[in-house]
CSV table of N, CA, C and O in Angstrom, one decimal:
chain,number,residue,atom,x,y,z
A,992,MET,N,46.8,107.1,76.1
A,992,MET,CA,46.8,108.4,75.6
A,992,MET,C,47.9,108.6,74.5
A,992,MET,O,49.0,108.2,74.7
A,993,VAL,N,47.5,109.1,73.4
A,993,VAL,CA,48.4,109.3,72.3
A,993,VAL,C,49.0,110.7,72.4
A,993,VAL,O,48.3,111.7,72.6
A,994,PHE,N,50.3,110.8,72.2
A,994,PHE,CA,51.0,112.1,72.2
A,994,PHE,C,50.9,112.8,70.8
A,994,PHE,O,51.3,112.2,69.8
A,995,ARG,N,50.3,113.9,70.7
A,995,ARG,CA,50.1,114.7,69.5
A,995,ARG,C,50.6,116.1,69.7
A,995,ARG,O,50.3,116.7,70.7
A,996,LEU,N,51.4,116.5,68.8
A,996,LEU,CA,52.0,117.9,68.9
A,996,LEU,C,50.9,118.9,68.7
A,996,LEU,O,51.0,120.0,69.2
A,997,SER,N,49.8,118.6,68.0
A,997,SER,CA,48.7,119.5,67.7
A,997,SER,C,48.0,119.9,69.0
A,997,SER,O,47.2,120.8,69.0
A,998,ALA,N,48.2,119.1,70.0
A,998,ALA,CA,47.5,119.3,71.3
A,998,ALA,C,48.1,120.5,72.1
A,998,ALA,O,47.5,121.1,73.0
A,999,PHE,N,49.3,120.9,71.7
A,999,PHE,CA,50.0,122.0,72.4
A,999,PHE,C,49.6,123.3,71.7
A,999,PHE,O,49.3,123.4,70.6
A,1000,SER,N,49.8,124.4,72.5
A,1000,SER,CA,49.5,125.7,72.0
A,1000,SER,C,50.7,126.2,71.2
A,1000,SER,O,51.8,125.6,71.2
A,1001,PHE,N,50.5,127.3,70.5
A,1001,PHE,CA,51.5,127.8,69.6
A,1001,PHE,C,52.8,128.2,70.3
A,1001,PHE,O,53.9,127.9,69.9
A,1002,PRO,N,52.7,128.9,71.5
A,1002,PRO,CA,54.0,129.3,72.2
A,1002,PRO,C,54.8,128.0,72.6
A,1002,PRO,O,56.0,128.0,72.6
A,1003,VAL,N,54.1,127.0,73.0
A,1003,VAL,CA,54.7,125.7,73.4
A,1003,VAL,C,55.4,125.1,72.2
A,1003,VAL,O,56.6,124.6,72.3
A,1004,LYS,N,54.8,125.1,71.1
A,1004,LYS,CA,55.4,124.6,69.8
A,1004,LYS,C,56.7,125.4,69.5
A,1004,LYS,O,57.7,124.8,69.1
A,1005,ILE,N,56.6,126.7,69.6
A,1005,ILE,CA,57.8,127.5,69.3
A,1005,ILE,C,58.9,127.3,70.2
A,1005,ILE,O,60.1,127.1,69.9
A,1006,THR,N,58.6,127.1,71.5
A,1006,THR,CA,59.6,126.9,72.5
A,1006,THR,C,60.2,125.5,72.3
A,1006,THR,O,61.5,125.4,72.4
A,1007,LEU,N,59.5,124.5,71.9
A,1007,LEU,CA,60.0,123.2,71.6
A,1007,LEU,C,60.9,123.2,70.4
A,1007,LEU,O,61.9,122.6,70.3
A,1008,SER,N,60.5,124.0,69.4
A,1008,SER,CA,61.3,124.2,68.2
A,1008,SER,C,62.6,124.8,68.5
A,1008,SER,O,63.7,124.4,68.0
A,1009,ILE,N,62.6,125.9,69.3
A,1009,ILE,CA,63.8,126.6,69.6
A,1009,ILE,C,64.7,125.7,70.4
A,1009,ILE,O,65.9,125.6,70.2
A,1010,PHE,N,64.1,124.9,71.3
A,1010,PHE,CA,64.9,124.0,72.1
A,1010,PHE,C,65.6,122.9,71.2
A,1010,PHE,O,66.8,122.6,71.4
A,1011,PHE,N,64.9,122.4,70.3
A,1011,PHE,CA,65.4,121.4,69.4
A,1011,PHE,C,66.5,122.0,68.5
A,1011,PHE,O,67.6,121.3,68.3
A,1012,GLY,N,66.3,123.2,68.0
A,1012,GLY,CA,67.3,123.9,67.2
A,1012,GLY,C,68.6,124.1,68.0
A,1012,GLY,O,69.7,123.9,67.5
A,1013,LEU,N,68.5,124.6,69.3
A,1013,LEU,CA,69.6,124.8,70.1
A,1013,LEU,C,70.3,123.5,70.4
A,1013,LEU,O,71.5,123.5,70.6
A,1014,LEU,N,69.6,122.4,70.6
A,1014,LEU,CA,70.2,121.1,70.8
A,1014,LEU,C,71.0,120.7,69.6
A,1014,LEU,O,72.1,120.2,69.8
A,1015,CYS,N,70.5,120.9,68.4
A,1015,CYS,CA,71.3,120.6,67.2
A,1015,CYS,C,72.6,121.4,67.2
A,1015,CYS,O,73.7,120.9,66.9
A,1016,TRP,N,72.4,122.7,67.5
A,1016,TRP,CA,73.6,123.6,67.5
A,1016,TRP,C,74.6,123.1,68.6
A,1016,TRP,O,75.8,123.1,68.3
A,1017,PHE,N,74.1,122.7,69.8
A,1017,PHE,CA,75.0,122.3,70.8
A,1017,PHE,C,75.8,121.0,70.4
A,1017,PHE,O,77.0,120.9,70.6
A,1018,VAL,N,75.1,120.1,69.8
A,1018,VAL,CA,75.7,118.9,69.3
A,1018,VAL,C,76.8,119.2,68.3
A,1018,VAL,O,77.9,118.6,68.4
A,1019,VAL,N,76.6,120.0,67.4
A,1019,VAL,CA,77.6,120.3,66.4
A,1019,VAL,C,78.8,121.1,67.0
A,1019,VAL,O,79.9,120.9,66.7
A,1020,ARG,N,78.5,122.0,67.9
A,1020,ARG,CA,79.6,122.8,68.5
A,1020,ARG,C,80.4,122.1,69.5
A,1020,ARG,O,81.6,122.4,69.7
A,1021,GLN,N,79.8,121.2,70.3
A,1021,GLN,CA,80.5,120.7,71.5
A,1021,GLN,C,81.1,119.3,71.2
A,1021,GLN,O,82.1,119.0,71.9
A,1022,PHE,N,80.6,118.5,70.4
A,1022,PHE,CA,81.2,117.2,70.2
A,1022,PHE,C,82.2,117.3,69.0
A,1022,PHE,O,81.8,117.4,67.9
A,1023,ILE,N,83.4,117.0,69.4
A,1023,ILE,CA,84.5,117.2,68.5
A,1023,ILE,C,84.5,116.2,67.3
A,1023,ILE,O,84.9,116.5,66.2
A,1024,PHE,N,83.9,115.0,67.5
A,1024,PHE,CA,83.9,114.0,66.5
A,1024,PHE,C,83.0,114.4,65.3
A,1024,PHE,O,83.3,114.1,64.2
A,1025,ILE,N,82.0,115.3,65.5
A,1025,ILE,CA,81.2,115.7,64.4
A,1025,ILE,C,82.0,116.7,63.5
A,1025,ILE,O,82.0,116.6,62.3
A,1026,GLU,N,82.8,117.5,64.2
A,1026,GLU,CA,83.7,118.4,63.5
A,1026,GLU,C,84.7,117.6,62.6
A,1026,GLU,O,85.0,117.9,61.5
A,1027,GLN,N,85.2,116.5,63.2
A,1027,GLN,CA,86.1,115.7,62.5
A,1027,GLN,C,85.5,115.0,61.3
A,1027,GLN,O,86.1,114.8,60.2
A,1028,VAL,N,84.2,114.6,61.4
A,1028,VAL,CA,83.4,113.9,60.3
A,1028,VAL,C,83.3,114.9,59.2
A,1028,VAL,O,83.4,114.6,58.0
A,1029,VAL,N,83.0,116.2,59.6
A,1029,VAL,CA,82.8,117.2,58.6
A,1029,VAL,C,84.1,117.4,57.8
A,1029,VAL,O,84.1,117.6,56.6
A,1030,TYR,N,85.2,117.4,58.5
A,1030,TYR,CA,86.5,117.5,57.8
A,1030,TYR,C,86.8,116.3,56.9
A,1030,TYR,O,87.2,116.4,55.8
A,1031,TRP,N,86.5,115.1,57.5
A,1031,TRP,CA,86.8,113.9,56.8
A,1031,TRP,C,86.0,113.8,55.5
A,1031,TRP,O,86.4,113.3,54.5
A,1032,LEU,N,84.7,114.2,55.5
A,1032,LEU,CA,83.9,114.2,54.3
A,1032,LEU,C,84.3,115.2,53.2
A,1032,LEU,O,83.8,115.1,52.1
A,1033,GLY,N,85.1,116.1,53.6
A,1033,GLY,CA,85.5,117.2,52.7
A,1033,GLY,C,84.6,118.3,52.5
A,1033,GLY,O,84.7,119.1,51.6
A,1034,ILE,N,83.6,118.4,53.4
A,1034,ILE,CA,82.6,119.5,53.4
A,1034,ILE,C,83.2,120.8,53.6
A,1034,ILE,O,82.9,121.8,52.9
A,1035,VAL,N,84.2,120.9,54.5
A,1035,VAL,CA,84.9,122.1,54.8
A,1035,VAL,C,85.6,122.6,53.6
A,1035,VAL,O,85.6,123.8,53.3
A,1036,ASP,N,86.3,121.8,52.9
A,1036,ASP,CA,87.1,122.2,51.7
A,1036,ASP,C,86.1,122.7,50.6
A,1036,ASP,O,86.4,123.7,50.0
A,1037,VAL,N,85.0,122.1,50.4
A,1037,VAL,CA,84.1,122.5,49.4
A,1037,VAL,C,83.5,123.9,49.8
A,1037,VAL,O,83.4,124.8,48.9
A,1038,ILE,N,83.1,124.0,51.0
A,1038,ILE,CA,82.5,125.3,51.4
A,1038,ILE,C,83.6,126.4,51.4
A,1038,ILE,O,83.3,127.5,50.9
A,1039,THR,N,84.8,126.1,51.8
A,1039,THR,CA,85.8,127.1,51.8
A,1039,THR,C,86.2,127.5,50.4
A,1039,THR,O,86.3,128.7,50.1
A,1040,SER,N,86.3,126.6,49.5
A,1040,SER,CA,86.7,127.0,48.1
A,1040,SER,C,85.6,127.7,47.4
A,1040,SER,O,85.9,128.7,46.7
A,1041,SER,N,84.4,127.4,47.6
A,1041,SER,CA,83.3,128.1,47.0
A,1041,SER,C,83.2,129.5,47.6
A,1041,SER,O,82.9,130.5,46.8
A,1042,LEU,N,83.3,129.6,48.9
A,1042,LEU,CA,83.3,130.9,49.5
A,1042,LEU,C,84.4,131.8,49.1
A,1042,LEU,O,84.2,133.0,48.7
A,1043,GLN,N,85.6,131.2,49.0
A,1043,GLN,CA,86.8,132.0,48.5
A,1043,GLN,C,86.6,132.5,47.1
A,1043,GLN,O,86.9,133.6,46.7
A,1044,TRP,N,86.1,131.6,46.2
A,1044,TRP,CA,85.9,131.9,44.8
A,1044,TRP,C,84.9,133.1,44.7
A,1044,TRP,O,85.2,134.1,44.0
A,1045,PHE,N,83.8,133.0,45.4
A,1045,PHE,CA,82.8,134.0,45.3
A,1045,PHE,C,83.3,135.4,45.8
A,1045,PHE,O,83.1,136.4,45.2
A,1046,VAL,N,84.0,135.4,47.0
A,1046,VAL,CA,84.5,136.6,47.6
A,1046,VAL,C,85.6,137.2,46.7
A,1046,VAL,O,85.5,138.5,46.4
A,1047,VAL,N,86.5,136.5,46.1
A,1047,VAL,CA,87.6,137.0,45.3
A,1047,VAL,C,87.0,137.5,44.0
A,1047,VAL,O,87.3,138.6,43.5
A,1048,ALA,N,86.0,136.8,43.4
A,1048,ALA,CA,85.4,137.3,42.1
A,1048,ALA,C,84.6,138.6,42.4
A,1048,ALA,O,84.6,139.5,41.6
A,1049,SER,N,83.9,138.7,43.5
A,1049,SER,CA,83.2,139.9,43.8
A,1049,SER,C,84.1,141.1,44.1
A,1049,SER,O,83.8,142.2,43.6
A,1050,LEU,N,85.1,140.8,44.8
A,1050,LEU,CA,86.1,142.0,45.1
A,1050,LEU,C,86.8,142.4,43.8
A,1050,LEU,O,86.9,143.6,43.6
A,1051,ASN,N,87.1,141.5,43.0
A,1051,ASN,CA,87.8,141.9,41.7
A,1051,ASN,C,86.8,142.6,40.8
A,1051,ASN,O,87.2,143.5,40.0
A,1052,SER,N,85.5,142.3,40.8
A,1052,SER,CA,84.5,142.9,40.0
A,1052,SER,C,84.3,144.4,40.4
A,1052,SER,O,83.8,145.1,39.6
A,1053,ILE,N,84.5,144.7,41.6
A,1053,ILE,CA,84.3,146.1,42.1
A,1053,ILE,C,85.6,146.9,42.1
A,1053,ILE,O,85.7,148.0,42.6
A,1054,GLY,N,86.7,146.3,41.5
A,1054,GLY,CA,88.0,147.0,41.4
A,1054,GLY,C,89.0,146.8,42.5
A,1054,GLY,O,90.0,147.4,42.5
A,1055,ILE,N,88.7,145.9,43.4
A,1055,ILE,CA,89.7,145.6,44.5
A,1055,ILE,C,90.4,144.3,44.0
A,1055,ILE,O,89.8,143.3,43.8
A,1056,VAL,N,91.8,144.5,43.9
A,1056,VAL,CA,92.6,143.3,43.4
A,1056,VAL,C,92.7,142.3,44.5
A,1056,VAL,O,93.4,142.6,45.5
A,1057,ALA,N,92.2,141.1,44.3
A,1057,ALA,CA,92.2,140.1,45.4
A,1057,ALA,C,92.7,138.8,44.7
A,1057,ALA,O,92.3,138.5,43.6
A,1058,LYS,N,93.4,138.0,45.5
A,1058,LYS,CA,93.9,136.7,45.0
A,1058,LYS,C,93.7,135.7,46.2
A,1058,LYS,O,93.6,136.1,47.3
A,1059,SER,N,93.5,134.5,45.8
A,1059,SER,CA,93.4,133.5,46.9
A,1059,SER,C,94.3,132.3,46.7
A,1059,SER,O,94.7,131.9,45.6
A,1060,THR,N,94.8,131.9,47.8
A,1060,THR,CA,95.6,130.6,47.9
A,1060,THR,C,94.8,129.6,48.7
A,1060,THR,O,93.5,129.8,48.8
A,1061,HIS,N,95.4,128.7,49.3
A,1061,HIS,CA,94.7,127.6,50.0
A,1061,HIS,C,93.4,128.0,50.8
A,1061,HIS,O,92.3,127.7,50.5
A,1062,ASN,N,93.6,128.8,51.8
A,1062,ASN,CA,92.5,129.3,52.6
A,1062,ASN,C,92.7,130.8,53.0
A,1062,ASN,O,92.2,131.3,53.9
A,1063,ILE,N,93.6,131.5,52.2
A,1063,ILE,CA,93.9,132.9,52.5
A,1063,ILE,C,93.5,133.7,51.3
A,1063,ILE,O,93.8,133.4,50.1
A,1064,ILE,N,92.8,134.8,51.5
A,1064,ILE,CA,92.5,135.8,50.5
A,1064,ILE,C,93.3,137.0,50.7
A,1064,ILE,O,93.3,137.6,51.8
A,1065,THR,N,94.2,137.3,49.8
A,1065,THR,CA,95.1,138.4,49.9
A,1065,THR,C,94.6,139.6,49.1
A,1065,THR,O,94.1,139.4,47.9
A,1066,ILE,N,94.6,140.8,49.6
A,1066,ILE,CA,94.1,142.0,49.0
A,1066,ILE,C,95.3,142.9,48.8
A,1066,ILE,O,96.1,143.2,49.7
A,1067,GLU,N,95.5,143.3,47.5
A,1067,GLU,CA,96.7,144.1,47.2
A,1067,GLU,C,96.7,145.4,48.0
A,1067,GLU,O,95.8,146.2,47.9
A,1068,GLY,N,97.8,145.6,48.7
A,1068,GLY,CA,98.1,146.8,49.4
A,1068,GLY,C,97.4,146.8,50.7
A,1068,GLY,O,97.4,147.9,51.4
A,1069,ALA,N,96.7,145.8,51.1
A,1069,ALA,CA,96.0,145.8,52.4
A,1069,ALA,C,96.1,144.6,53.3
A,1069,ALA,O,95.5,144.5,54.3
A,1070,GLY,N,96.9,143.6,52.9
A,1070,GLY,CA,97.0,142.4,53.7
A,1070,GLY,C,96.0,141.3,53.2
A,1070,GLY,O,95.9,141.1,52.0
A,1071,GLY,N,95.3,140.8,54.1
A,1071,GLY,CA,94.3,139.7,53.6
A,1071,GLY,C,93.5,139.2,54.8
A,1071,GLY,O,93.6,139.7,55.9
A,1072,MET,N,92.8,138.1,54.5
A,1072,MET,CA,92.1,137.4,55.5
A,1072,MET,C,92.1,135.9,55.3
A,1072,MET,O,92.2,135.4,54.2
A,1073,ARG,N,92.1,135.2,56.4
A,1073,ARG,CA,92.2,133.8,56.4
A,1073,ARG,C,90.9,133.2,56.7
A,1073,ARG,O,90.2,133.6,57.7
A,1074,ILE,N,90.4,132.3,55.9
A,1074,ILE,CA,89.1,131.7,56.1
A,1074,ILE,C,89.3,130.4,56.9
A,1074,ILE,O,90.0,129.4,56.5
A,1075,VAL,N,88.8,130.4,58.1
A,1075,VAL,CA,89.0,129.2,59.0
A,1075,VAL,C,87.6,128.6,59.3
A,1075,VAL,O,86.6,129.1,58.8
A,1076,TYR,N,87.6,127.5,60.0
A,1076,TYR,CA,86.3,126.7,60.2
A,1076,TYR,C,85.3,127.6,60.8
A,1076,TYR,O,84.1,127.5,60.5
A,1077,GLY,N,85.6,128.5,61.8
A,1077,GLY,CA,84.7,129.4,62.4
A,1077,GLY,C,84.0,130.4,61.5
A,1077,GLY,O,82.9,130.9,61.8
A,1078,CYS,N,84.6,130.6,60.3
A,1078,CYS,CA,84.1,131.6,59.3
A,1078,CYS,C,83.1,130.9,58.4
A,1078,CYS,O,82.5,131.6,57.6
A,1079,LEU,N,82.9,129.7,58.5
A,1079,LEU,CA,82.0,129.0,57.5
A,1079,LEU,C,80.6,128.9,57.9
A,1079,LEU,O,79.8,128.4,57.1
A,1080,ALA,N,80.2,129.3,59.1
A,1080,ALA,CA,78.8,129.3,59.5
A,1080,ALA,C,78.2,127.9,59.6
A,1080,ALA,O,77.0,127.8,59.5
A,1081,ILE,N,79.0,126.9,59.8
A,1081,ILE,CA,78.4,125.5,59.9
A,1081,ILE,C,77.6,125.4,61.1
A,1081,ILE,O,76.5,124.7,61.1
A,1082,SER,N,77.9,126.0,62.2
A,1082,SER,CA,77.1,125.9,63.4
A,1082,SER,C,75.8,126.6,63.2
A,1082,SER,O,74.7,126.2,63.7
A,1083,HIS,N,75.8,127.7,62.5
A,1083,HIS,CA,74.6,128.5,62.2
A,1083,HIS,C,73.7,127.7,61.3
A,1083,HIS,O,72.4,127.7,61.5
A,1084,ILE,N,74.3,127.0,60.4
A,1084,ILE,CA,73.5,126.1,59.5
A,1084,ILE,C,72.8,125.0,60.3
A,1084,ILE,O,71.7,124.6,60.0
A,1085,ALA,N,73.6,124.4,61.2
A,1085,ALA,CA,73.0,123.4,62.0
A,1085,ALA,C,71.9,123.9,62.9
A,1085,ALA,O,70.8,123.2,63.1
A,1086,LEU,N,72.0,125.1,63.5
A,1086,LEU,CA,71.0,125.7,64.3
A,1086,LEU,C,69.7,125.9,63.4
A,1086,LEU,O,68.6,125.6,63.8
A,1087,PHE,N,69.9,126.5,62.3
A,1087,PHE,CA,68.8,126.8,61.4
A,1087,PHE,C,68.1,125.5,60.9
A,1087,PHE,O,66.9,125.4,61.0
A,1088,THR,N,68.9,124.5,60.6
A,1088,THR,CA,68.3,123.2,60.2
A,1088,THR,C,67.5,122.6,61.3
A,1088,THR,O,66.4,122.0,61.1
A,1089,GLY,N,68.0,122.6,62.5
A,1089,GLY,CA,67.3,122.1,63.7
A,1089,GLY,C,66.0,122.8,63.9
A,1089,GLY,O,65.0,122.2,64.3
A,1090,LEU,N,66.0,124.1,63.8
A,1090,LEU,CA,64.8,124.9,64.0
A,1090,LEU,C,63.8,124.6,63.0
A,1090,LEU,O,62.6,124.4,63.3
A,1091,ILE,N,64.2,124.4,61.7
A,1091,ILE,CA,63.2,124.1,60.7
A,1091,ILE,C,62.7,122.7,60.9
A,1091,ILE,O,61.4,122.5,60.7
A,1092,ILE,N,63.5,121.7,61.2
A,1092,ILE,CA,63.0,120.4,61.4
A,1092,ILE,C,62.0,120.3,62.6
A,1092,ILE,O,61.0,119.6,62.5
A,1093,ALA,N,62.3,121.0,63.6
A,1093,ALA,CA,61.5,121.0,64.8
A,1093,ALA,C,60.2,121.7,64.7
A,1093,ALA,O,59.2,121.5,65.4
A,1094,TYR,N,60.1,122.7,63.8
A,1094,TYR,CA,58.9,123.5,63.7
A,1094,TYR,C,57.8,122.7,63.1
A,1094,TYR,O,57.9,122.0,62.2
A,1095,PRO,N,56.6,122.8,63.7
A,1095,PRO,CA,55.5,122.0,63.3
A,1095,PRO,C,54.9,122.5,62.0
A,1095,PRO,O,54.1,123.5,62.0
A,1096,GLN,N,55.3,121.9,60.9
A,1096,GLN,CA,54.8,122.3,59.6
A,1096,GLN,C,54.9,121.1,58.7
A,1096,GLN,O,55.5,120.1,59.1
A,1097,LYS,N,54.3,121.1,57.5
A,1097,LYS,CA,54.3,120.0,56.6
A,1097,LYS,C,55.8,119.8,56.2
A,1097,LYS,O,56.6,120.7,56.0
A,1098,SER,N,56.1,118.5,55.9
A,1098,SER,CA,57.4,118.1,55.5
A,1098,SER,C,57.8,118.7,54.2
A,1098,SER,O,59.0,119.0,53.9
A,1099,LEU,N,56.9,118.9,53.3
A,1099,LEU,CA,57.2,119.5,52.0
A,1099,LEU,C,57.8,120.9,52.1
A,1099,LEU,O,58.7,121.2,51.4
A,1100,TYR,N,57.2,121.7,53.0
A,1100,TYR,CA,57.7,123.0,53.2
A,1100,TYR,C,59.1,122.9,53.8
A,1100,TYR,O,60.0,123.7,53.5
A,1101,LYS,N,59.3,122.0,54.7
A,1101,LYS,CA,60.7,121.9,55.4
A,1101,LYS,C,61.7,121.5,54.3
A,1101,LYS,O,62.8,122.0,54.3
A,1102,LEU,N,61.3,120.6,53.4
A,1102,LEU,CA,62.3,120.2,52.4
A,1102,LEU,C,62.7,121.3,51.4
A,1102,LEU,O,63.7,121.3,50.8
A,1103,TRP,N,61.8,122.3,51.3
A,1103,TRP,CA,62.1,123.5,50.5
A,1103,TRP,C,62.9,124.5,51.3
A,1103,TRP,O,63.8,125.1,50.8
A,1104,TYR,N,62.5,124.7,52.5
A,1104,TYR,CA,63.2,125.8,53.3
A,1104,TYR,C,64.6,125.5,53.8
A,1104,TYR,O,65.4,126.4,53.9
A,1105,ILE,N,64.9,124.2,54.0
A,1105,ILE,CA,66.2,123.9,54.5
A,1105,ILE,C,67.3,124.2,53.5
A,1105,ILE,O,68.2,124.9,53.8
A,1106,PRO,N,67.2,123.7,52.2
A,1106,PRO,CA,68.3,124.1,51.3
A,1106,PRO,C,68.3,125.5,50.9
A,1106,PRO,O,69.3,126.1,50.7
A,1107,ALA,N,67.1,126.2,50.8
A,1107,ALA,CA,67.0,127.6,50.5
A,1107,ALA,C,67.7,128.4,51.7
A,1107,ALA,O,68.4,129.3,51.4
A,1108,GLY,N,67.4,128.0,52.9
A,1108,GLY,CA,68.0,128.7,54.0
A,1108,GLY,C,69.5,128.5,54.1
A,1108,GLY,O,70.3,129.4,54.4
A,1109,ILE,N,70.0,127.3,53.8
A,1109,ILE,CA,71.4,127.0,53.8
A,1109,ILE,C,72.1,127.9,52.7
A,1109,ILE,O,73.2,128.5,52.9
A,1110,ILE,N,71.5,128.0,51.5
A,1110,ILE,CA,72.1,128.8,50.5
A,1110,ILE,C,72.1,130.3,50.9
A,1110,ILE,O,73.1,131.0,50.7
A,1111,LEU,N,71.0,130.7,51.5
A,1111,LEU,CA,70.9,132.1,51.9
A,1111,LEU,C,72.0,132.4,53.0
A,1111,LEU,O,72.6,133.5,53.0
A,1112,LEU,N,72.2,131.5,54.0
A,1112,LEU,CA,73.2,131.7,55.0
A,1112,LEU,C,74.6,131.7,54.3
A,1112,LEU,O,75.5,132.5,54.8
A,1113,HIS,N,74.8,130.9,53.4
A,1113,HIS,CA,76.1,130.9,52.7
A,1113,HIS,C,76.4,132.2,51.9
A,1113,HIS,O,77.5,132.8,52.0
A,1114,VAL,N,75.3,132.7,51.3
A,1114,VAL,CA,75.5,134.0,50.5
A,1114,VAL,C,75.7,135.2,51.5
A,1114,VAL,O,76.5,136.0,51.3
A,1115,LEU,N,74.9,135.2,52.6
A,1115,LEU,CA,75.1,136.2,53.6
A,1115,LEU,C,76.5,136.2,54.2
A,1115,LEU,O,77.1,137.2,54.5
A,1116,ASN,N,77.0,135.0,54.4
A,1116,ASN,CA,78.4,134.8,54.9
A,1116,ASN,C,79.4,135.4,53.9
A,1116,ASN,O,80.4,136.1,54.3
A,1117,ALA,N,79.2,135.2,52.6
A,1117,ALA,CA,80.0,135.7,51.6
A,1117,ALA,C,80.0,137.2,51.6
A,1117,ALA,O,81.0,137.9,51.4
A,1118,VAL,N,78.8,137.8,51.7
A,1118,VAL,CA,78.6,139.2,51.7
A,1118,VAL,C,79.3,139.8,52.9
A,1118,VAL,O,79.9,140.9,52.8
A,1119,ARG,N,79.3,139.1,54.0
A,1119,ARG,CA,80.1,139.6,55.2
A,1119,ARG,C,81.6,139.6,54.9
A,1119,ARG,O,82.2,140.6,55.2
A,1120,LEU,N,82.1,138.6,54.3
A,1120,LEU,CA,83.5,138.6,54.0
A,1120,LEU,C,83.8,139.6,52.9
A,1120,LEU,O,84.9,140.2,52.9
A,1121,ILE,N,82.9,139.9,52.0
A,1121,ILE,CA,83.2,140.9,51.0
A,1121,ILE,C,83.2,142.3,51.7
A,1121,ILE,O,84.1,143.1,51.4
A,1122,GLY,N,82.4,142.5,52.6
A,1122,GLY,CA,82.4,143.8,53.4
A,1122,GLY,C,83.7,143.9,54.2
A,1122,GLY,O,84.3,145.0,54.2
A,1123,ILE,N,84.2,142.8,54.7
A,1123,ILE,CA,85.5,142.9,55.4
A,1123,ILE,C,86.6,143.2,54.4
A,1123,ILE,O,87.5,144.0,54.7
A,1124,GLY,N,86.5,142.6,53.2
A,1124,GLY,CA,87.5,142.9,52.2
A,1124,GLY,C,87.5,144.3,51.7
A,1124,GLY,O,88.5,144.9,51.4
A,1125,ILE,N,86.3,144.9,51.7
A,1125,ILE,CA,86.2,146.3,51.2
A,1125,ILE,C,86.8,147.2,52.3
A,1125,ILE,O,87.5,148.2,52.0
A,1126,VAL,N,86.5,146.9,53.6
A,1126,VAL,CA,87.0,147.8,54.7
A,1126,VAL,C,88.6,147.7,54.8
A,1126,VAL,O,89.2,148.6,55.1
A,1127,LEU,N,89.1,146.5,54.5
A,1127,LEU,CA,90.6,146.3,54.6
A,1127,LEU,C,91.2,147.3,53.5
A,1127,LEU,O,92.2,147.8,53.6
């Protein structure tokens, strides 16, 4: 007997996709060596610097004076915010990627949706930080 995913019903496929996505999220969140690999590759620094640049440029464009140092965004007259690993949405990106990979669809669509979704999550994370900067 050959195992085929097409033999399952749609709810079973969705359940398996969610399970695989949560498994990817669990692996990224629980195993410390993956976090260390992400730091070692410099991914955290690239994400942090691009996120900082976008947030500071956006706040300055709407009239809020903001400056950034290594991983701290200071807002004139209001303090600031520190961007740490938990603010980068890496675990959410892993969950999203796992769900897309596990979903039963053509690989061409998956190759398109994974980078588009990662960019969208990064932009939404920046919008969240801009909102926090406005409230401060």
